[in-house]
Amino acid sequence: MTKTPPSIIALDGPAASGKSTVGRKLADALGYLFFDTGVMYRAVTWIALDEKINVNDEVAVTRIVQTTDIDIRPPSQNDGRACDLLVGERDITWDVRSSAVDANVSAVSAYVGVRAALTEQQRRIGLRGKVVMVGRDIGTVVLPEADLKIYMDASAEERARRRYKETVARGAEADYDEILKKMIERDRIDSTRAVAPLRPADDALILDTDSLTEEQVFSRILEFCR
Ligand code: CDP
């Protein structure tokens, strides 16, 4: 590692490309804040479903980000979580990983008003530096001035396999074919939306992780930091 590793690190890529696992490890190694922006979009989606708001109603969904207190705090439990995700006092850390949230989050995150509000919060936190921020548009929109931008990718089949394993390990029900189908659909919506679509920044380093182990991915990323 150089004396001063990059301060703002942006990690983008499609669903289950390994961003969160490696991002968390990297942040731990550097003593940086790990910020998974996907949980914010997931929280808004969870609230919409919980309050029986039609996710196709852009105005009603956008109102959620203006009226609800979504908080991210250090982990209070040692159950594999990177942080606590709270709505008011309710802990929704694992609720936001449900298949219902998976199925609706891309529609919610395509809304301009939702993105504007969340992007502003993410940017404010990211600009403090010493941060590994993970998402879809960190290098392109949230923090275009990031010191290091990495775009992680892998085939849909490999990513679905990883998500399947993760879900089963958590003790939740999983069906590989269903995961694959929904993941492809989510990536399609994420990369074709008008605002902040999923794509590598022009100055991002691309890392294809298909044939790499978690350890190999991590050491490549450490090399990028040097
Ligand atoms: O963990 P996984 O890769 O499956 O997804 P996530 O990172 O939790 O993100 C869930 C969804 O939030 C994505 O499919 C995007 O629709 C949205 N998202 C986004 O639009 N912009 C971000 N910076 C992060 C997530």
Tab-separated table of C-alpha atoms and ligand atoms in Angstrom, residues 14-17 19-20 36-39 41-42 97 105-106 109 115 122 134-138 163 186 190 193, ligand 1:
chain	number	residue	atom	x	y	z
A	14	PRO	CA	-24.411	-4.799	-11.510
A	15	ALA	CA	-26.282	-6.850	-8.902
A	16	ALA	CA	-24.223	-9.355	-6.910
A	17	SER	CA	-20.989	-8.534	-8.707
A	19	LYS	CA	-19.018	-5.017	-4.677
A	20	SER	CA	-20.371	-5.113	-1.155
A	36	ASP	CA	-23.457	0.665	0.555
A	37	THR	CA	-25.803	3.086	-1.232
A	38	GLY	CA	-28.071	0.264	-2.425
A	39	VAL	CA	-29.564	-0.053	1.063
A	41	TYR	CA	-32.939	2.556	-2.427
A	42	ARG	CA	-33.953	-0.716	-0.802
A	97	ARG	CA	-33.186	-8.204	1.204
A	105	VAL	CA	-36.273	-1.627	-6.172
A	106	SER	CA	-35.230	-0.878	-9.756
A	109	SER	CA	-34.606	3.867	-8.000
A	115	ARG	CA	-32.370	9.786	-6.824
A	122	GLN	CA	-24.531	10.192	-0.398
A	134	VAL	CA	-20.643	1.114	-3.383
A	135	GLY	CA	-23.477	1.441	-5.900
A	136	ARG	CA	-24.391	1.882	-9.551
A	137	ASP	CA	-23.608	5.550	-10.220
A	138	ILE	CA	-20.956	6.479	-7.665
A	163	ARG	CA	-26.607	-14.503	-4.696
A	186	ARG	CA	-33.089	-5.593	-12.538
A	190	ASP	CA	-30.820	-0.175	-13.951
A	193	ARG	CA	-33.025	4.224	-17.032
B	1	CDP	O1	-26.842	-6.049	-3.624
B	1	CDP	P1	-27.282	-5.857	-5.030
B	1	CDP	O2	-26.123	-5.657	-5.966
B	1	CDP	O3	-28.250	-6.892	-5.501
B	1	CDP	O4	-28.151	-4.538	-5.102
B	1	CDP	P2	-27.965	-3.193	-4.291
B	1	CDP	O5	-26.593	-2.678	-4.467
B	1	CDP	O6	-28.477	-3.388	-2.907
B	1	CDP	O7	-28.943	-2.211	-5.086
B	1	CDP	C1	-30.325	-2.453	-5.180
B	1	CDP	C2	-30.899	-1.574	-6.275
B	1	CDP	O8	-30.780	-0.210	-5.883
B	1	CDP	C3	-30.222	-1.676	-7.636
B	1	CDP	O9	-30.730	-2.717	-8.445
B	1	CDP	C4	-30.520	-0.301	-8.241
B	1	CDP	O10	-31.801	-0.267	-8.815
B	1	CDP	C5	-30.539	0.612	-7.018
B	1	CDP	N1	-29.311	1.384	-6.816
B	1	CDP	C6	-29.114	2.509	-7.591
B	1	CDP	O11	-29.925	2.810	-8.456
B	1	CDP	N2	-28.045	3.318	-7.389
B	1	CDP	C7	-27.138	3.017	-6.441
B	1	CDP	N3	-26.107	3.846	-6.269
B	1	CDP	C8	-27.279	1.844	-5.669
B	1	CDP	C9	-28.374	1.039	-5.883
